[in-house]
Amino acid sequence: MSKIISDDIDHVLLSEEQIETRCKELAAAIEKDYEDRHITPIVVGMLKGSVPFMAELIKYFRHPIEIDFISVSSYQGTESVGDVKIDKDMDLSSKGKNVLIVEDIVDTGRTLREVKKLFYNKGAEDVKIVALLDKPERRVVDIQADYIGFTIPNEFVVGYGLDYNQRYRNLPYIGVLKPEVYA
Ligand code: 5GP
């Protein structure tokens, strides 16, 4: 019989239920902040890792939002500089808008620092970040997500959008791969 992806998981770090519950809490907190300011945000998912998280999160907003996606990658060989290149830009304009960036995980923080700058350069009024996961031990630049689902230890995780060599994004939970998968 052919192998299924869950066979490669050593242990589950966050279950589907835990993620769902946390998404409800995050949506309520985020919505309250925007509602207090009478704002309709553009919720912008960072492809591809944010897709399952974004889909879960936006179900719980009761007020109007707009959604869009952006895909960025680091310039090759300039990891320490941290510049990003836009592989797929948004369809909507962010000029004068309140942007909520949806990210799978904040690791070194380089990507988000650059993306945040990018939105301000495009004339966004305000840029906030919601990240499903935060790995503060790995941070090399001073950036904080405004809303965080879970703070996790310095471990490489997959599932719920997160990949290893483009696989495992479709796992419905966050897990750690068996060491032999990397061998
Ligand atoms: P940063 O610029 O914060 O270092 O990069 C964040 C990106 O690195 C994430 O969007 C994600 O694609 C990738 N990344 C960081 N940590 C992990 C991890 O534990 N698992 C996976 N699959 N990707 C990660």
mmCIF file of C-alpha atoms and ligand atoms in Angstrom:
data_model
loop_
_atom_site.group_PDB
_atom_site.id
_atom_site.type_symbol
_atom_site.label_atom_id
_atom_site.label_comp_id
_atom_site.label_asym_id
_atom_site.label_seq_id
_atom_site.Cartn_x
_atom_site.Cartn_y
_atom_site.Cartn_z
ATOM 1 C CA MET A 1 0.000 0.000 0.000
ATOM 2 C CA SER A 2 1.277 3.531 -0.729
ATOM 3 C CA LYS A 3 2.469 5.617 2.171
ATOM 4 C CA ILE A 4 0.310 8.370 3.693
ATOM 5 C CA ILE A 5 1.766 11.648 4.933
ATOM 6 C CA SER A 6 0.806 11.156 8.595
ATOM 7 C CA ASP A 7 3.141 8.127 8.676
ATOM 8 C CA ASP A 8 6.054 10.586 8.513
ATOM 9 C CA ILE A 9 4.997 12.454 11.651
ATOM 10 C CA ASP A 10 6.928 11.759 14.840
ATOM 11 C CA HIS A 11 4.533 13.652 17.102
ATOM 12 C CA VAL A 12 1.710 16.173 16.948
ATOM 13 C CA LEU A 13 2.542 19.547 18.450
ATOM 14 C CA LEU A 14 -0.830 21.245 17.960
ATOM 15 C CA SER A 15 -4.028 19.413 17.144
ATOM 16 C CA GLU A 16 -6.689 20.534 14.693
ATOM 17 C CA GLU A 17 -9.022 21.248 17.636
ATOM 18 C CA GLN A 18 -6.432 23.395 19.419
ATOM 19 C CA ILE A 19 -5.843 25.411 16.243
ATOM 20 C CA GLU A 20 -9.555 25.847 15.604
ATOM 21 C CA THR A 21 -10.205 27.082 19.150
ATOM 22 C CA ARG A 22 -7.288 29.503 18.949
ATOM 23 C CA CYS A 23 -8.452 30.849 15.566
ATOM 24 C CA LYS A 24 -11.825 31.723 17.089
ATOM 25 C CA GLU A 25 -10.106 33.598 19.923
ATOM 26 C CA LEU A 26 -7.749 35.406 17.545
ATOM 27 C CA ALA A 27 -10.561 36.445 15.204
ATOM 28 C CA ALA A 28 -12.553 37.839 18.117
ATOM 29 C CA ALA A 29 -9.578 39.846 19.417
ATOM 30 C CA ILE A 30 -8.632 41.157 15.976
ATOM 31 C CA GLU A 31 -12.177 42.031 15.063
ATOM 32 C CA LYS A 32 -12.676 43.924 18.285
ATOM 33 C CA ASP A 33 -9.591 46.076 17.599
ATOM 34 C CA TYR A 34 -10.757 46.975 14.089
ATOM 35 C CA GLU A 35 -14.369 47.392 15.109
ATOM 36 C CA ASP A 36 -13.371 49.848 17.852
ATOM 37 C CA ARG A 37 -11.770 51.981 15.124
ATOM 38 C CA HIS A 38 -14.622 51.408 12.593
ATOM 39 C CA ILE A 39 -12.186 49.925 10.092
ATOM 40 C CA THR A 40 -12.631 47.384 7.286
ATOM 41 C CA PRO A 41 -9.210 45.753 6.890
ATOM 42 C CA ILE A 42 -7.688 43.979 3.900
ATOM 43 C CA VAL A 43 -6.636 40.584 5.206
ATOM 44 C CA VAL A 44 -3.597 39.546 3.145
ATOM 45 C CA GLY A 45 -2.429 35.934 3.208
ATOM 46 C CA MET A 46 1.215 35.177 2.507
ATOM 47 C CA LEU A 47 1.288 32.302 0.036
ATOM 48 C CA LYS A 48 1.471 29.419 0.388
ATOM 49 C CA GLY A 49 1.913 28.680 4.077
ATOM 50 C CA SER A 50 -0.897 30.870 5.386
ATOM 51 C CA VAL A 51 -3.715 29.305 3.322
ATOM 52 C CA PRO A 52 -5.235 26.854 5.870
ATOM 53 C CA PHE A 53 -4.775 29.333 8.739
ATOM 54 C CA MET A 54 -6.290 32.195 6.753
ATOM 55 C CA ALA A 55 -9.256 30.037 5.714
ATOM 56 C CA GLU A 56 -9.931 29.037 9.319
ATOM 57 C CA LEU A 57 -9.424 32.522 10.768
ATOM 58 C CA ILE A 58 -11.639 34.499 8.398
ATOM 59 C CA LYS A 59 -14.633 32.211 9.025
ATOM 60 C CA TYR A 60 -14.990 33.819 12.453
ATOM 61 C CA PHE A 61 -15.043 37.477 11.375
ATOM 62 C CA ARG A 62 -18.589 38.755 11.567
ATOM 63 C CA HIS A 63 -17.909 42.192 10.095
ATOM 64 C CA PRO A 64 -16.860 43.011 6.532
ATOM 65 C CA ILE A 65 -13.281 42.354 5.469
ATOM 66 C CA GLU A 66 -11.545 42.227 2.102
ATOM 67 C CA ILE A 67 -9.115 39.435 1.334
ATOM 68 C CA ASP A 68 -6.107 39.136 -0.913
ATOM 69 C CA PHE A 69 -2.872 37.183 -1.256
ATOM 70 C CA ILE A 70 0.776 37.967 -1.852
ATOM 71 C CA SER A 71 3.715 35.689 -2.524
ATOM 72 C CA VAL A 72 7.250 36.763 -1.721
ATOM 73 C CA SER A 73 10.644 35.096 -1.687
ATOM 74 C CA SER A 74 14.027 36.087 -0.347
ATOM 75 C CA TYR A 75 16.580 37.341 -2.808
ATOM 76 C CA GLN A 76 19.049 34.544 -3.383
ATOM 77 C CA GLY A 77 22.236 34.874 -1.437
ATOM 78 C CA THR A 78 21.141 37.924 0.507
ATOM 79 C CA GLU A 79 19.630 36.201 3.489
ATOM 80 C CA SER A 80 21.484 38.458 5.864
ATOM 81 C CA VAL A 81 20.191 41.562 4.074
ATOM 82 C CA GLY A 82 16.646 40.299 4.199
ATOM 83 C CA ASP A 83 15.258 41.902 1.042
ATOM 84 C CA VAL A 84 12.260 40.179 -0.492
ATOM 85 C CA LYS A 85 11.082 39.858 -4.064
ATOM 86 C CA ILE A 86 7.364 39.844 -4.912
ATOM 87 C CA ASP A 87 6.513 36.673 -6.847
ATOM 88 C CA LYS A 88 2.780 37.389 -6.922
ATOM 89 C CA ASP A 89 1.435 40.792 -6.010
ATOM 90 C CA MET A 90 -1.981 41.599 -4.558
ATOM 91 C CA ASP A 91 -4.938 42.312 -6.816
ATOM 92 C CA LEU A 92 -6.312 45.044 -4.549
ATOM 93 C CA SER A 93 -4.536 48.291 -3.800
ATOM 94 C CA SER A 94 -3.304 48.703 -0.241
ATOM 95 C CA LYS A 95 -2.949 52.482 -0.564
ATOM 96 C CA GLY A 96 -4.625 54.167 2.358
ATOM 97 C CA LYS A 97 -5.836 50.812 3.656
ATOM 98 C CA ASN A 98 -5.488 48.968 6.932
ATOM 99 C CA VAL A 99 -3.636 45.770 6.132
ATOM 100 C CA LEU A 100 -3.649 42.648 8.264
ATOM 101 C CA ILE A 101 -0.867 40.307 7.105
ATOM 102 C CA VAL A 102 -1.560 36.628 7.758
ATOM 103 C CA GLU A 103 1.590 34.540 8.151
ATOM 104 C CA ASP A 104 2.163 30.894 9.054
ATOM 105 C CA ILE A 105 5.199 31.373 11.296
ATOM 106 C CA VAL A 106 7.582 34.092 12.440
ATOM 107 C CA ASP A 107 11.046 32.605 12.561
ATOM 108 C CA THR A 108 14.024 34.959 12.048
ATOM 109 C CA GLY A 109 11.498 37.739 11.365
ATOM 110 C CA ARG A 110 13.283 38.878 8.185
ATOM 111 C CA THR A 111 10.381 38.163 5.832
ATOM 112 C CA LEU A 112 7.841 40.060 7.884
ATOM 113 C CA ARG A 113 10.101 43.021 8.466
ATOM 114 C CA GLU A 114 10.515 43.416 4.697
ATOM 115 C CA VAL A 115 6.862 42.774 3.879
ATOM 116 C CA LYS A 116 5.730 45.290 6.465
ATOM 117 C CA LYS A 117 8.080 47.887 4.928
ATOM 118 C CA LEU A 118 6.758 47.016 1.485
ATOM 119 C CA PHE A 119 3.159 47.719 2.491
ATOM 120 C CA TYR A 120 4.074 51.046 4.055
ATOM 121 C CA ASN A 121 5.999 51.926 0.866
ATOM 122 C CA LYS A 122 2.848 51.164 -1.120
ATOM 123 C CA GLY A 123 1.013 53.695 1.025
ATOM 124 C CA ALA A 124 -0.836 51.473 3.484
ATOM 125 C CA GLU A 125 -2.324 53.453 6.358
ATOM 126 C CA ASP A 126 -1.577 50.769 8.940
ATOM 127 C CA VAL A 127 -0.007 47.295 8.856
ATOM 128 C CA LYS A 128 -0.647 44.632 11.475
ATOM 129 C CA ILE A 129 0.481 41.011 11.555
ATOM 130 C CA VAL A 130 -1.231 37.844 12.699
ATOM 131 C CA ALA A 131 0.927 34.713 12.807
ATOM 132 C CA LEU A 132 -0.251 31.219 13.650
ATOM 133 C CA LEU A 133 3.122 30.331 15.170
ATOM 134 C CA ASP A 134 5.973 32.256 16.725
ATOM 135 C CA LYS A 135 9.494 30.911 17.325
ATOM 136 C CA PRO A 136 11.012 33.755 19.377
ATOM 137 C CA GLU A 137 14.276 31.853 20.033
ATOM 138 C CA ARG A 138 15.151 32.121 16.338
ATOM 139 C CA ARG A 139 14.569 35.859 15.937
ATOM 140 C CA VAL A 140 17.387 37.916 14.414
ATOM 141 C CA VAL A 141 15.477 41.128 13.674
ATOM 142 C CA ASP A 142 13.351 43.117 16.056
ATOM 143 C CA ILE A 143 9.819 42.363 14.908
ATOM 144 C CA GLN A 144 6.755 41.122 16.740
ATOM 145 C CA ALA A 145 3.466 39.891 15.332
ATOM 146 C CA ASP A 146 0.535 41.855 16.738
ATOM 147 C CA TYR A 147 -1.452 38.639 17.204
ATOM 148 C CA ILE A 148 0.089 35.206 17.779
ATOM 149 C CA GLY A 149 -1.633 31.838 17.772
ATOM 150 C CA PHE A 150 0.992 29.789 19.597
ATOM 151 C CA THR A 151 4.552 30.316 20.756
ATOM 152 C CA ILE A 152 6.571 27.196 19.992
ATOM 153 C CA PRO A 153 10.077 25.962 20.788
ATOM 154 C CA ASN A 154 12.904 26.014 18.248
ATOM 155 C CA GLU A 155 11.825 22.940 16.310
ATOM 156 C CA PHE A 156 11.094 22.521 12.597
ATOM 157 C CA VAL A 157 7.359 21.939 12.180
ATOM 158 C CA VAL A 158 5.123 20.945 9.277
ATOM 159 C CA GLY A 159 1.409 20.828 8.545
ATOM 160 C CA TYR A 160 -1.451 23.315 8.519
ATOM 161 C CA GLY A 161 0.195 25.102 5.578
ATOM 162 C CA LEU A 162 3.812 24.543 6.574
ATOM 163 C CA ASP A 163 5.907 22.417 4.256
ATOM 164 C CA TYR A 164 9.052 20.375 4.022
ATOM 165 C CA ASN A 165 10.142 20.346 0.351
ATOM 166 C CA GLN A 166 6.606 21.490 -0.598
ATOM 167 C CA ARG A 167 4.957 18.520 1.129
ATOM 168 C CA TYR A 168 2.859 18.141 4.302
ATOM 169 C CA ARG A 169 1.027 21.466 3.849
ATOM 170 C CA ASN A 170 -2.271 19.552 3.778
ATOM 171 C CA LEU A 171 -1.867 17.908 7.186
ATOM 172 C CA PRO A 172 -4.721 19.218 9.358
ATOM 173 C CA TYR A 173 -2.440 19.677 12.414
ATOM 174 C CA ILE A 174 1.057 20.922 13.255
ATOM 175 C CA GLY A 175 3.606 18.184 13.777
ATOM 176 C CA VAL A 176 7.269 17.287 13.868
ATOM 177 C CA LEU A 177 8.695 14.955 11.212
ATOM 178 C CA LYS A 178 10.437 11.705 12.031
ATOM 179 C CA PRO A 179 14.229 12.203 11.808
ATOM 180 C CA GLU A 180 14.525 9.591 9.029
ATOM 181 C CA VAL A 181 12.438 11.819 6.711
ATOM 182 C CA TYR A 182 15.403 14.220 6.518
ATOM 183 C CA ALA A 183 17.913 11.420 5.943
HETATM 184 P P1 5GP B 1 11.576 34.269 8.580
HETATM 185 O O1 5GP B 1 11.821 35.338 7.587
HETATM 186 O O2 5GP B 1 10.775 34.681 9.774
HETATM 187 O O3 5GP B 1 12.846 33.567 8.985
HETATM 188 O O4 5GP B 1 10.851 33.178 7.727
HETATM 189 C C1 5GP B 1 9.604 32.722 7.932
HETATM 190 C C2 5GP B 1 9.346 31.634 6.920
HETATM 191 O O5 5GP B 1 10.262 30.542 7.087
HETATM 192 C C3 5GP B 1 7.983 31.043 7.164
HETATM 193 O O6 5GP B 1 7.001 31.742 6.443
HETATM 194 C C4 5GP B 1 8.161 29.615 6.725
HETATM 195 O O7 5GP B 1 7.912 29.512 5.341
HETATM 196 C C5 5GP B 1 9.617 29.307 6.992
HETATM 197 N N1 5GP B 1 9.763 28.575 8.273
HETATM 198 C C6 5GP B 1 10.277 29.039 9.419
HETATM 199 N N2 5GP B 1 10.229 28.112 10.401
HETATM 200 C C7 5GP B 1 9.648 27.025 9.850
HETATM 201 C C8 5GP B 1 9.285 25.722 10.368
HETATM 202 O O8 5GP B 1 9.465 25.357 11.540
HETATM 203 N N3 5GP B 1 8.685 24.882 9.492
HETATM 204 C C9 5GP B 1 8.446 25.203 8.191
HETATM 205 N N4 5GP B 1 7.867 24.273 7.448
HETATM 206 N N5 5GP B 1 8.768 26.417 7.675
HETATM 207 C C10 5GP B 1 9.349 27.314 8.503
#
